[in-house]
PDB file of C-alpha atoms in Angstrom:
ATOM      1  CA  UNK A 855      -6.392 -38.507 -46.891  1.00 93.00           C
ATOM      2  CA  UNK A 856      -9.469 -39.300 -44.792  1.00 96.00           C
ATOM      3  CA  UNK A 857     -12.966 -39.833 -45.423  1.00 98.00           C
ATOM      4  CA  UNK A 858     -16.192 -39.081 -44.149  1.00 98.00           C
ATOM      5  CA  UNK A 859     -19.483 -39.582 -45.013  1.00 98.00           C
ATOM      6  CA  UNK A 860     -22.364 -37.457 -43.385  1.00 95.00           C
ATOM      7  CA  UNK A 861     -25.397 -39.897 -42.991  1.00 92.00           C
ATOM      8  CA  UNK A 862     -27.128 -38.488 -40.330  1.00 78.00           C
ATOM      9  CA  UNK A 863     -29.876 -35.717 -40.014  1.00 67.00           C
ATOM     10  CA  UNK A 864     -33.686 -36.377 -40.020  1.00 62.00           C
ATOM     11  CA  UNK A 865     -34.404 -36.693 -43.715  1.00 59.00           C
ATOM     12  CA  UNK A 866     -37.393 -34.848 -43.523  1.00 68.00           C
ATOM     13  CA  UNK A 867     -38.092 -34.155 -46.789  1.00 69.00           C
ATOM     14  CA  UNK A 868     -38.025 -37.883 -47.323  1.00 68.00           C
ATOM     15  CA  UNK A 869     -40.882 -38.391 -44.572  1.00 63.00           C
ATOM     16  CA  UNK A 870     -42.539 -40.727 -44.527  1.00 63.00           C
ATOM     17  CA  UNK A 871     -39.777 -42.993 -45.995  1.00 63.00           C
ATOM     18  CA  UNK A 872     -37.413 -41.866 -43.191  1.00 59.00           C
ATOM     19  CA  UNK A 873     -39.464 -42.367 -40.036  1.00 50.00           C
ATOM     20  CA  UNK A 874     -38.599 -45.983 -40.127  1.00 59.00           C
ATOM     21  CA  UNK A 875     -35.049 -45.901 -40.923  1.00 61.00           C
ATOM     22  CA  UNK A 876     -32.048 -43.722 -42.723  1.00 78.00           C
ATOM     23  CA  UNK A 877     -32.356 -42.173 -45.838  1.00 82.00           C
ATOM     24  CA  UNK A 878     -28.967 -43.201 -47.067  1.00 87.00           C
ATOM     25  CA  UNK A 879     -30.172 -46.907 -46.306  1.00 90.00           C
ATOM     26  CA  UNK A 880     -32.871 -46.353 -48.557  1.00 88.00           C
ATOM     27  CA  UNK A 881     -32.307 -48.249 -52.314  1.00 90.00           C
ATOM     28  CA  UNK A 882     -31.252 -46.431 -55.138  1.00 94.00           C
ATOM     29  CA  UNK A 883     -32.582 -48.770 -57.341  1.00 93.00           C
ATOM     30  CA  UNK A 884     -30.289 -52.077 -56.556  1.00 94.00           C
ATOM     31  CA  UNK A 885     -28.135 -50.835 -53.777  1.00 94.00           C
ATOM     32  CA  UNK A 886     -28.000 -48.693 -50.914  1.00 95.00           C
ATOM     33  CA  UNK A 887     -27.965 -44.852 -50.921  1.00 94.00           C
ATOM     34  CA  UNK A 888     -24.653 -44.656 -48.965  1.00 96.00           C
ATOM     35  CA  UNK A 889     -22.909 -46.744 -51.395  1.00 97.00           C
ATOM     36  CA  UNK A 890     -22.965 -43.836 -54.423  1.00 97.00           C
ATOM     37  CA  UNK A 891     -20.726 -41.690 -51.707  1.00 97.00           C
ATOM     38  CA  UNK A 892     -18.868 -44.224 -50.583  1.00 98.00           C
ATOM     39  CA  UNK A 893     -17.943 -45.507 -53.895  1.00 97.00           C
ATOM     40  CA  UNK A 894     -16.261 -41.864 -54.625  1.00 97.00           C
ATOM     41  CA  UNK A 895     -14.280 -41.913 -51.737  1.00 97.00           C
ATOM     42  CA  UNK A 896     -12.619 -45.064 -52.735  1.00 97.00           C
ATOM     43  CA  UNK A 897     -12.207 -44.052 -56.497  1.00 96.00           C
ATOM     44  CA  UNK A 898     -10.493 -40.856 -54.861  1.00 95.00           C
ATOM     45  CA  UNK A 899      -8.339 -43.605 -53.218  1.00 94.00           C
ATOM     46  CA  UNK A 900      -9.273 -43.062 -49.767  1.00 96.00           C
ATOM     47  CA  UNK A 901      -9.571 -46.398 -47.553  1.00 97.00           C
ATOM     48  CA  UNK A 902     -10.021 -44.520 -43.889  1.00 98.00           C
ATOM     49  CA  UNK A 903     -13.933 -43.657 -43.790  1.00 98.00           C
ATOM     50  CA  UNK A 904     -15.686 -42.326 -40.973  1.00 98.00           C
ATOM     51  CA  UNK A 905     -19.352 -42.636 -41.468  1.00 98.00           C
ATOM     52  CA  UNK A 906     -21.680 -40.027 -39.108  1.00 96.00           C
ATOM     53  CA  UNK A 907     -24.787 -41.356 -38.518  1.00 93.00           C
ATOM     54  CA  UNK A 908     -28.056 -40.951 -36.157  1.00 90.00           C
ATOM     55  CA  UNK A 909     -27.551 -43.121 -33.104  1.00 90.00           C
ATOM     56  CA  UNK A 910     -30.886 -45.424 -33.476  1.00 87.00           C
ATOM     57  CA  UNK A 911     -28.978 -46.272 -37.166  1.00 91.00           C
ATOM     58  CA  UNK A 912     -25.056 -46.641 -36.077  1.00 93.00           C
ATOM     59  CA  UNK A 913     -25.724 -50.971 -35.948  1.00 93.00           C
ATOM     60  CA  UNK A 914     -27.605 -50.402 -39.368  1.00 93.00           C
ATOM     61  CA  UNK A 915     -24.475 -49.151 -41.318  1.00 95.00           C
ATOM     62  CA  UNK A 916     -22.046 -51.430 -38.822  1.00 96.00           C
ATOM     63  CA  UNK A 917     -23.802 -54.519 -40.411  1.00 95.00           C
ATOM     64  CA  UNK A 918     -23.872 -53.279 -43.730  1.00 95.00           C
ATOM     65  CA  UNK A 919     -20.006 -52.548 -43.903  1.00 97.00           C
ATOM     66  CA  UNK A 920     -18.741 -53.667 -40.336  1.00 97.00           C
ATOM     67  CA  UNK A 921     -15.054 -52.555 -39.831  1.00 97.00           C
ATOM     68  CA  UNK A 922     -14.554 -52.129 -43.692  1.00 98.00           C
ATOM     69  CA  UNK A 923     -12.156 -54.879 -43.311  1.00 97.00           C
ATOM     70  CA  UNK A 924     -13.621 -57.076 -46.209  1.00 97.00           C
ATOM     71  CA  UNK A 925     -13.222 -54.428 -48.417  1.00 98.00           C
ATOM     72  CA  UNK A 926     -10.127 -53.598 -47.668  1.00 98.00           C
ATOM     73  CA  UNK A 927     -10.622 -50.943 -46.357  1.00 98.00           C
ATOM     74  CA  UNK A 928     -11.015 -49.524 -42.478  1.00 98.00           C
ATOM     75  CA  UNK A 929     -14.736 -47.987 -41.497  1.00 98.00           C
ATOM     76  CA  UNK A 930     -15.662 -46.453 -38.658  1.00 97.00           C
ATOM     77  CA  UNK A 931     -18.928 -44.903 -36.880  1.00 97.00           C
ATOM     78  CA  UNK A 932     -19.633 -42.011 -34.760  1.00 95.00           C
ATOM     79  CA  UNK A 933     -23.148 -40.733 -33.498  1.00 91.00           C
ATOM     80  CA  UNK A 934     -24.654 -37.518 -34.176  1.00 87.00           C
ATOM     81  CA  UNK A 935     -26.997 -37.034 -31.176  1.00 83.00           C
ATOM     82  CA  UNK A 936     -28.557 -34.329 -33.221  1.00 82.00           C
ATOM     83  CA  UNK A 937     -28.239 -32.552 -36.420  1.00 79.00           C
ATOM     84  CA  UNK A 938     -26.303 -29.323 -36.151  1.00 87.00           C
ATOM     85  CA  UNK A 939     -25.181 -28.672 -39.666  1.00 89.00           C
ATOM     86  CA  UNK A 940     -22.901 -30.270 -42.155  1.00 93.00           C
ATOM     87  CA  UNK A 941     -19.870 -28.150 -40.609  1.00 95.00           C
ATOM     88  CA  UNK A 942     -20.473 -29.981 -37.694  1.00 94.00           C
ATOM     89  CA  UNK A 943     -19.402 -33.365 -39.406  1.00 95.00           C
ATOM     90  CA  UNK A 944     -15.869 -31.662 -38.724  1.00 96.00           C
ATOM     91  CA  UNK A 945     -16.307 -31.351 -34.989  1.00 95.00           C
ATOM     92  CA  UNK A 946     -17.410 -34.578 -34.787  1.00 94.00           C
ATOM     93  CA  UNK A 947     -15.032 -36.546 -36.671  1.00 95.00           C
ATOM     94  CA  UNK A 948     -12.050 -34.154 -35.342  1.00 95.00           C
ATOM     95  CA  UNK A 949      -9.919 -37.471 -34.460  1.00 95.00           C
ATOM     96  CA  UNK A 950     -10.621 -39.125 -37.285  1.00 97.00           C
ATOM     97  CA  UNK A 951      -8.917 -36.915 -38.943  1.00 96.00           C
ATOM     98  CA  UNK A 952      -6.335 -36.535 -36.656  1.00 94.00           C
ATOM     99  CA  UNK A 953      -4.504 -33.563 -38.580  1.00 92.00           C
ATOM    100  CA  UNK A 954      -4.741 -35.011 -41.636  1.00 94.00           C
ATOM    101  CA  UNK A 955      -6.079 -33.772 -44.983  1.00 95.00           C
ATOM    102  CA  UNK A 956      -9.709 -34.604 -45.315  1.00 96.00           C
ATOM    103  CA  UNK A 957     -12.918 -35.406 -48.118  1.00 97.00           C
ATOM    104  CA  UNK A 958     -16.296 -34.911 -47.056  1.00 98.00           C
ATOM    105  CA  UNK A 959     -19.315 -36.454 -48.679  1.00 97.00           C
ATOM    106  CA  UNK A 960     -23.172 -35.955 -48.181  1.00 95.00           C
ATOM    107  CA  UNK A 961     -24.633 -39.080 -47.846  1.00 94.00           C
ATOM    108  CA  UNK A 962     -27.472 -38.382 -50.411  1.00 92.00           C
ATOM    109  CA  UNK A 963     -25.392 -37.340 -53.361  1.00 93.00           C
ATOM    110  CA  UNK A 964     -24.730 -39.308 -56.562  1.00 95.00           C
ATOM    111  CA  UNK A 965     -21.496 -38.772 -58.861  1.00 96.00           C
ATOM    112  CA  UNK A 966     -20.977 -41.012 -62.114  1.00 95.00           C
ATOM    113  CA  UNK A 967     -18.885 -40.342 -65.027  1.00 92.00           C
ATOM    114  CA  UNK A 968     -15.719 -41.275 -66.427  1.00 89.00           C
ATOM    115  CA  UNK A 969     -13.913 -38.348 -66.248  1.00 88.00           C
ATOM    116  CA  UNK A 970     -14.716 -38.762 -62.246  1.00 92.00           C
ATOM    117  CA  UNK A 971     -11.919 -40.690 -60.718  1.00 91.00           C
ATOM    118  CA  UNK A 972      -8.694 -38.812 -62.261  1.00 90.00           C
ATOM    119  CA  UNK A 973     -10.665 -35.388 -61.294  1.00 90.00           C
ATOM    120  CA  UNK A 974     -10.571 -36.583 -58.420  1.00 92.00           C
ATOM    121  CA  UNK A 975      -6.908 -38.150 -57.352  1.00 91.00           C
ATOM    122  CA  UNK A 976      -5.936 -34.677 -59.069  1.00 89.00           C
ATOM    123  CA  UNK A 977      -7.646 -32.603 -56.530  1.00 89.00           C
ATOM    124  CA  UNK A 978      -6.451 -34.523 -53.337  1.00 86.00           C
ATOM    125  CA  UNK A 979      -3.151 -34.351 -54.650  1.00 86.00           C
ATOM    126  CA  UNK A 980      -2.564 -30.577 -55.550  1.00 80.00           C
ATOM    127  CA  UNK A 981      -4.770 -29.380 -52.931  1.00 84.00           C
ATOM    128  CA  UNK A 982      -3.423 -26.620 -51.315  1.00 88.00           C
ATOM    129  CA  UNK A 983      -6.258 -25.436 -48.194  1.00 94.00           C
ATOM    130  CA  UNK A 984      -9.708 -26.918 -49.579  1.00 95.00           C
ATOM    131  CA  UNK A 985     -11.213 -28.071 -53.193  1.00 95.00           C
ATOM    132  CA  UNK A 986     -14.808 -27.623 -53.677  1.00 94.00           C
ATOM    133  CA  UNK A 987     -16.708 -28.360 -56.964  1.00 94.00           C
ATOM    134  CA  UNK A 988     -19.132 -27.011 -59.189  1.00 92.00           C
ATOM    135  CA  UNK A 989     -21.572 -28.278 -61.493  1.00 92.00           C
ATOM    136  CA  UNK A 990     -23.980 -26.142 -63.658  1.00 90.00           C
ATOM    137  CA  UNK A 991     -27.545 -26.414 -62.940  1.00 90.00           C
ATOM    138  CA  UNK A 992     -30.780 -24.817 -63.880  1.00 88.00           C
ATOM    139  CA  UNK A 993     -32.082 -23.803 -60.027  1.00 87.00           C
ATOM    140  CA  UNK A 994     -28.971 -22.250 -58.514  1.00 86.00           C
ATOM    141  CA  UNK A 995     -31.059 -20.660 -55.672  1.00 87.00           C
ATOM    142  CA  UNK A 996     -31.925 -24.326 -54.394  1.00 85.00           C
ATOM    143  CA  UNK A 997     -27.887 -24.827 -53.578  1.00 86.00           C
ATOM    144  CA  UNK A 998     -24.802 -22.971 -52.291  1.00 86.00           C
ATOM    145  CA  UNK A 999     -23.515 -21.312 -55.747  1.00 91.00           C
ATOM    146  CA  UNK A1000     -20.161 -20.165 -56.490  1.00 92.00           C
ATOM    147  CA  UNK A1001     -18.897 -16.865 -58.134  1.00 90.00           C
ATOM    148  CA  UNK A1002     -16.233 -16.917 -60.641  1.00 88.00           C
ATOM    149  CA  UNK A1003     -14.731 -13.807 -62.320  1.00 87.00           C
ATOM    150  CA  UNK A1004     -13.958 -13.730 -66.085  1.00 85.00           C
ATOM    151  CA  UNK A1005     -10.877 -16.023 -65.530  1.00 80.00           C
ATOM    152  CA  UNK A1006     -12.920 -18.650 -64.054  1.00 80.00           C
ATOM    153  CA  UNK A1007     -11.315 -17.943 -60.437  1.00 85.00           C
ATOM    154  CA  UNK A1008     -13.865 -18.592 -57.562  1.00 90.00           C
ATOM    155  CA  UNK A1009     -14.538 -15.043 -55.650  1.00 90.00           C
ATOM    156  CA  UNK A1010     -17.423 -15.361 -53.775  1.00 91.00           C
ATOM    157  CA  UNK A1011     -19.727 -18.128 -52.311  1.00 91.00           C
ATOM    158  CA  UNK A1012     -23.705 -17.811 -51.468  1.00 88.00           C
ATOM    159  CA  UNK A1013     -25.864 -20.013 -49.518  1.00 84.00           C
ATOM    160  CA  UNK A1014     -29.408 -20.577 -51.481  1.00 85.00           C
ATOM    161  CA  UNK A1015     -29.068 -16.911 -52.964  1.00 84.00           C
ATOM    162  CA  UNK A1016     -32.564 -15.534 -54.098  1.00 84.00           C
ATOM    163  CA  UNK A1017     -30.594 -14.283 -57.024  1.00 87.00           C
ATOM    164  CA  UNK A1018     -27.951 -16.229 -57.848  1.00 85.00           C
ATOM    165  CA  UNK A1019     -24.975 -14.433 -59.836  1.00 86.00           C
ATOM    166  CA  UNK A1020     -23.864 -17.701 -61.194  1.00 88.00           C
ATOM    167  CA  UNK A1021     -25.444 -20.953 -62.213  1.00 89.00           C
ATOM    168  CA  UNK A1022     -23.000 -22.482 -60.490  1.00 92.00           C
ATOM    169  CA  UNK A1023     -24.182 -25.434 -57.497  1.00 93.00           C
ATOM    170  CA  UNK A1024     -21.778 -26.784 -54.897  1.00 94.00           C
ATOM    171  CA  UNK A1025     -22.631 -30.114 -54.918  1.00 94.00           C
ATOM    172  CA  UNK A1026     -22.126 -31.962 -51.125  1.00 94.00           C
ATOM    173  CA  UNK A1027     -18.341 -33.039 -51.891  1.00 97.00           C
ATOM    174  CA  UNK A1028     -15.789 -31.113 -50.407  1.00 97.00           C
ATOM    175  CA  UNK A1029     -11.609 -31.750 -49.467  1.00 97.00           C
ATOM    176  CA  UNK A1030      -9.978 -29.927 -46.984  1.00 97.00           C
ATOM    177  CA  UNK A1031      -6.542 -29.764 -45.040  1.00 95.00           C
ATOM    178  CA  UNK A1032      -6.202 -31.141 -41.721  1.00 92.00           C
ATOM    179  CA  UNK A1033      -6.754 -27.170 -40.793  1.00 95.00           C
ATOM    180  CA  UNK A1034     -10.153 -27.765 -41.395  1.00 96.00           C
ATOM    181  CA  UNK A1035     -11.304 -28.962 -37.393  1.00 96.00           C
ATOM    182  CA  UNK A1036      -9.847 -25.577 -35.551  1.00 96.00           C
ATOM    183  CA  UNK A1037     -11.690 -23.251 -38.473  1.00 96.00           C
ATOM    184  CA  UNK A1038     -15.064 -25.624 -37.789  1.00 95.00           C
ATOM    185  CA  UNK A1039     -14.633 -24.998 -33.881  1.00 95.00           C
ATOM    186  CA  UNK A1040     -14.388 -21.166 -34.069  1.00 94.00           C
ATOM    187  CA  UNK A1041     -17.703 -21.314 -35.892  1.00 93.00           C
ATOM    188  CA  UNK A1042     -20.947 -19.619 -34.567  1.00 89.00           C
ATOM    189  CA  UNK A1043     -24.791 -21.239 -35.680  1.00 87.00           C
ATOM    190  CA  UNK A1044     -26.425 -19.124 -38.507  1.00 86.00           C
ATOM    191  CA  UNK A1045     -29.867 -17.975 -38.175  1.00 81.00           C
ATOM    192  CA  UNK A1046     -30.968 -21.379 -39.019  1.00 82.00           C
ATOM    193  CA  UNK A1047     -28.936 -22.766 -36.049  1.00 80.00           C
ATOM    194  CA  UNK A1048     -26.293 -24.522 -37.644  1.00 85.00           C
ATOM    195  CA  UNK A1049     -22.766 -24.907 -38.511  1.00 91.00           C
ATOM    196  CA  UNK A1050     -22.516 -24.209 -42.040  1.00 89.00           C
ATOM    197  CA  UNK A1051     -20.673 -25.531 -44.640  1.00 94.00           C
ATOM    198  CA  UNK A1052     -20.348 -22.363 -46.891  1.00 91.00           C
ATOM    199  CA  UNK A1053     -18.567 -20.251 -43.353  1.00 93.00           C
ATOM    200  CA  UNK A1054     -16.163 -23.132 -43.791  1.00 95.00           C
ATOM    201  CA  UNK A1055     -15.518 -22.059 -47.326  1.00 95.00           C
ATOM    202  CA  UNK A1056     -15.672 -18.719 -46.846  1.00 94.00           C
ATOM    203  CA  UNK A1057     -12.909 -19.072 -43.945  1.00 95.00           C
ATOM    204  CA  UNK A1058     -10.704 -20.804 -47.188  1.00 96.00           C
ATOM    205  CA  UNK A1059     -11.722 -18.357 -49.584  1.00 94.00           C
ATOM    206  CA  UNK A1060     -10.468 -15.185 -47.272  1.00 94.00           C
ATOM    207  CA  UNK A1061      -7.161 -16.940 -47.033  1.00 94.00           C
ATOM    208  CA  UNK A1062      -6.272 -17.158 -50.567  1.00 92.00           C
ATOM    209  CA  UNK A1063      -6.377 -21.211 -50.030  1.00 94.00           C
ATOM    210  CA  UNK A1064     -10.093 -22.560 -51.902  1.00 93.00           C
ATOM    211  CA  UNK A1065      -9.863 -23.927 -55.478  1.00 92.00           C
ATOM    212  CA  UNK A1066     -12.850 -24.850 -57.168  1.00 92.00           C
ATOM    213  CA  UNK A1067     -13.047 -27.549 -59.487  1.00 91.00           C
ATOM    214  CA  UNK A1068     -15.857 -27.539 -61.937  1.00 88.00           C
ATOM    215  CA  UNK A1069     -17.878 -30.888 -63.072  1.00 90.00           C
ATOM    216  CA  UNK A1070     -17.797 -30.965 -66.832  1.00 81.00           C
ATOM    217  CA  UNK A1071     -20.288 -32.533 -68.607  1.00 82.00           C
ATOM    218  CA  UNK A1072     -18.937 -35.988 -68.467  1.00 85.00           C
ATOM    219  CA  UNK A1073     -20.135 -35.732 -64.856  1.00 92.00           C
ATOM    220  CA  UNK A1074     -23.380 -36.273 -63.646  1.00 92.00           C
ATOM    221  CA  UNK A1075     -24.589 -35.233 -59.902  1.00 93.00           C
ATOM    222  CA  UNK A1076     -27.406 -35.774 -58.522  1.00 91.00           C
ATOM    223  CA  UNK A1077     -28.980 -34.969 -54.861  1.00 83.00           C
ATOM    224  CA  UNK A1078     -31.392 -38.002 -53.816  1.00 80.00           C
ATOM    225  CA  UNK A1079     -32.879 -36.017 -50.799  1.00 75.00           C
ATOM    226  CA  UNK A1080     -36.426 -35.799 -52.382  1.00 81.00           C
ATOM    227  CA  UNK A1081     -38.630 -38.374 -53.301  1.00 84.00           C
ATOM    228  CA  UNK A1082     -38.837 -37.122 -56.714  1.00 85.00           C
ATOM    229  CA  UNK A1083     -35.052 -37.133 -57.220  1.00 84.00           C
ATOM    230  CA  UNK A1084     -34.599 -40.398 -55.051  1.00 87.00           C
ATOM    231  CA  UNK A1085     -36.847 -41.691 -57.869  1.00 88.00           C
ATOM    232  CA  UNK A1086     -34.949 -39.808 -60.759  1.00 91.00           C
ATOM    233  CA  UNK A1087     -31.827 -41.296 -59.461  1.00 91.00           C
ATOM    234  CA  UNK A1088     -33.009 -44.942 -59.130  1.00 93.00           C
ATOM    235  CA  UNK A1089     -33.895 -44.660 -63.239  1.00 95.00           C
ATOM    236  CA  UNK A1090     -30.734 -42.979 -63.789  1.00 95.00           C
ATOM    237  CA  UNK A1091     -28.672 -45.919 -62.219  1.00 96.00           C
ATOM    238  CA  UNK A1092     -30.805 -48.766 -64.011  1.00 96.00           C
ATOM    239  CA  UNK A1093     -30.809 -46.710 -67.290  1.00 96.00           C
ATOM    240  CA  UNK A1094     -26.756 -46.932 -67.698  1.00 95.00           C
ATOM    241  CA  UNK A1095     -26.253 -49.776 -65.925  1.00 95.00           C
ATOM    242  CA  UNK A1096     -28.269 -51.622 -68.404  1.00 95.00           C
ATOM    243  CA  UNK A1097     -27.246 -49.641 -71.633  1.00 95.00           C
ATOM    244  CA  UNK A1098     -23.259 -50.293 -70.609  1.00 93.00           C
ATOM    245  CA  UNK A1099     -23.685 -53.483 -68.604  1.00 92.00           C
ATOM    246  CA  UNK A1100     -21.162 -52.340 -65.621  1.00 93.00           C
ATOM    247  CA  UNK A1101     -22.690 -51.604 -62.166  1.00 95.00           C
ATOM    248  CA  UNK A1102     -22.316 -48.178 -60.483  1.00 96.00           C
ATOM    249  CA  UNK A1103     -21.050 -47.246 -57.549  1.00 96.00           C
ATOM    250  CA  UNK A1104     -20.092 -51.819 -57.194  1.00 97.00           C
ATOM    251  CA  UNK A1105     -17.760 -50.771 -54.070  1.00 98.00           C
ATOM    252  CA  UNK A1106     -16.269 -54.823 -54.285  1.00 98.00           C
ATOM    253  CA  UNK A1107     -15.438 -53.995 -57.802  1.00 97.00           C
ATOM    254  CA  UNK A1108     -13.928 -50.611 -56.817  1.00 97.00           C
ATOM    255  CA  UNK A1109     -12.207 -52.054 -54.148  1.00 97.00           C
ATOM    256  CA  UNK A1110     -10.581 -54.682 -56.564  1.00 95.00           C
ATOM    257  CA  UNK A1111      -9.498 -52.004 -59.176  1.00 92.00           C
ATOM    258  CA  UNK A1112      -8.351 -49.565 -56.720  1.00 94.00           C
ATOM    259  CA  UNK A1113      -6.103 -52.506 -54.603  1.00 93.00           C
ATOM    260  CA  UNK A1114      -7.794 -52.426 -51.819  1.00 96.00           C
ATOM    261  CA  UNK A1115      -8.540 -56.580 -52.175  1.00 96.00           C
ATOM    262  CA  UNK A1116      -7.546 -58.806 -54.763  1.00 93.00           C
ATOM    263  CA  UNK A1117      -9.857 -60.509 -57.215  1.00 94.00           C
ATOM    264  CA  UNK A1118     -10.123 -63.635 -55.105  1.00 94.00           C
ATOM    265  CA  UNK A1119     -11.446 -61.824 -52.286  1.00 95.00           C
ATOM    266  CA  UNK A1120     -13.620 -59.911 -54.583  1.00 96.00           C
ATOM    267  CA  UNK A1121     -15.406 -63.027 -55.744  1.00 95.00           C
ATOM    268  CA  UNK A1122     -15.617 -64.435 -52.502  1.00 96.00           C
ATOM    269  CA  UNK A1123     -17.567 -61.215 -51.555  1.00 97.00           C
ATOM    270  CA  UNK A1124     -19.838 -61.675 -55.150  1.00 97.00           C
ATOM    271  CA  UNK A1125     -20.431 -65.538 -53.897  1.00 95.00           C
ATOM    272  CA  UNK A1126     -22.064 -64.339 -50.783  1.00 95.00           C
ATOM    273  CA  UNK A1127     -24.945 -62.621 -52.609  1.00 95.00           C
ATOM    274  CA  UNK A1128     -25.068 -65.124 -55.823  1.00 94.00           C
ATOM    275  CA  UNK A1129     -28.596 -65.163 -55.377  1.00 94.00           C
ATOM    276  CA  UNK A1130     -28.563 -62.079 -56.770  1.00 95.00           C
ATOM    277  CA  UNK A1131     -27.857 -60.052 -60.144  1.00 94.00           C
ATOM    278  CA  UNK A1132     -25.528 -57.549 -58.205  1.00 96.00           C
ATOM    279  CA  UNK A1133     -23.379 -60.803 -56.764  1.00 96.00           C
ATOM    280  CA  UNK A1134     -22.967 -62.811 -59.981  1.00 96.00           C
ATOM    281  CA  UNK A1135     -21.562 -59.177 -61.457  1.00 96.00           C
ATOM    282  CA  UNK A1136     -19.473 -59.032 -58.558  1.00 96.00           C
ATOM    283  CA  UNK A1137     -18.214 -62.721 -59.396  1.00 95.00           C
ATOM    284  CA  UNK A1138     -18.077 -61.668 -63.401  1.00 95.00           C
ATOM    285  CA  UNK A1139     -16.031 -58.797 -62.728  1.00 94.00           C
ATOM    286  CA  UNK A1140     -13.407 -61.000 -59.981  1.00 95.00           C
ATOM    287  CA  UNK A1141     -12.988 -63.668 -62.518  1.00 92.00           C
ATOM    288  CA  UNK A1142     -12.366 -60.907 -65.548  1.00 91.00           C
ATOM    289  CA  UNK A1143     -10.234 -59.221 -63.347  1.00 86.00           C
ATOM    290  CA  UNK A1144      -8.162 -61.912 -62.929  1.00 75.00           C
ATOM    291  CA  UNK A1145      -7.616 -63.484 -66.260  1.00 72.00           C
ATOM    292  CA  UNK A1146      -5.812 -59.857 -67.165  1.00 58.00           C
ATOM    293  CA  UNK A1147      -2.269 -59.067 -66.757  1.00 55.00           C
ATOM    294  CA  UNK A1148      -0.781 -57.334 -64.624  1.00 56.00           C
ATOM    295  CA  UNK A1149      -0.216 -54.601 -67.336  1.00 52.00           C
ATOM    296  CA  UNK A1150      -3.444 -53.813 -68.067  1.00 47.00           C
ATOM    297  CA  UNK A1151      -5.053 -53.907 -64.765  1.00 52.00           C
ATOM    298  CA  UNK A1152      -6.077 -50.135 -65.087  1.00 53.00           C
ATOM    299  CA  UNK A1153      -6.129 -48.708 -61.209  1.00 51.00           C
ATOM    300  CA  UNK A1154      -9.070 -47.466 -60.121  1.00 46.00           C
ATOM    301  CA  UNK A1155     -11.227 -47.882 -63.510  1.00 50.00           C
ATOM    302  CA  UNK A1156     -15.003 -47.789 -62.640  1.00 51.00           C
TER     303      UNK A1156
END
């Protein structure tokens, strides 16, 4: 499976934060936005990322992550000369994909939660067409909502409906077959002008081939594209990273767990940024890492 990230777009409900730079670049308390989605790619145990940016931004990310390489991992960059909807991400990274079955991420969302990872190696797995998720929330008309009928099976799908018939939210994670580029192509723009997402889903739906997968409790999601969530997030992070003392979204230690590097490599990375509290964890979680067994190296467990 292949991964993409969607971190372009104007951020302007971020302004004036994003007139000088991308919002996913922005901190989220001690790391960059982007690395929340990134970090659930990898625990989905995807290592092909295509990241979508703005074209003033594209050597921003490159020297953030350059060719993924150190991470194990291979990263790649595209330009999005301008904004056209996050259906568009499809058009765009059509040979990235190359066929293949694809995630895409929103480069402003935040998962965490243990139950997170297994959810979602589960999903790519037994997908058969397109997964989408669900997560209860208390303003449903603020977010594409899904319909369920009494068994729980999706049925319908509504862009910011005035009234909602579920409190369901579609949070900005989606997989999808490699089918996923022709249905994006036949697309028209709404009456917004774009390529949207929910037409995608809809396109799945009619065929008998969308699952949804709903975020229990154990998940949290949040949407950093306002100042007051950006905010809300940053506490969020600091608040369970210092009550449990592990580091979310630590893509060196994800890396690591998921295979990707070994724990040498991972402290090398960690040594690079010892100045700092996020590289000595990095170095912490290398030298852990490697005093364990084989046995009980658990893949994939942040």
């Amino acid at each position: 499976m292949r991964g993409i990230i969607l971190a372009g777009g104007n951020g302007t409900r971020l302004r004036p934060l994003s007139l000088v730079g991308s919002k996913q670049l922005a901190p989220v308390y001690d790391k960059p936005m982007i690395y929340y989605p990134l970090s659930v790619l990898m625990l989905a145990g995807i290592s092909e990322v295509l990241i979508i940016t703005r074209p003033a931004e594209t050597a921003l990310f490159r020297r953030l992550f350059g060719d993924g390489g150190r991470l194990g991992m291979s990263i790649s960059y595209v330009a999005q000369d301008e904004p056209r909807g996050i259906a568009d991400a499809f058009r765009v990274g059509a040979d990235h994909i190359g066929g293949e079955d694809c995630a895409l991420i929103l480069g402003d969302n935040l998962f965490h939660g243990a139950d997170l990872p297994p959810m979602l190696r589960s999903s790519a797995a037994g997908m058969n067409g397109c997964v989408l998720f669900a997560h209860q929330v208390a303003d449903p008309e603020k977010f594409g909502v899904a319909e369920v009928d009494r068994a729980g099976r999706l049925v319908a799908i509504e862009e910011k409906p005035e009234r909602p018939r579920s409190n369901l939210a579609i949070p900005g994670l989606y997989f999808f077959d490699g089918e996923v580029v022709d249905i994006a192509k036949r697309l028209t723009p709404s009456a917004r002008g774009e390529l949207e997402i929910t037409d995608v889903l809809r396109a799945y739906l009619k065929a008998g081939r969308a699952d949804l997968m709903w975020l229990g409790r154990g998940v949290t999601w949040l949407d950093t594209g306002t100042h007051d969530s950006l905010l809300e997030a940053g506490m969020f992070v600091r608040d369970v990273q210092r009550r449990q003392g592990t580091r979310i979204a630590c893509v060196e230690e994800i890396a690591m767990h998921m295979g990707f590097i070994g724990a040498d490599d991972c402290h090398r990375l960690g040594e690079e940024m010892s100045s700092s509290p996020y590289g000595r964890y990095v170095m912490n979680c290398a030298r852990a890492y490697g005093r364990l067994p084989a046995s009980a190296r658990l893949r994939g467990r942040p």
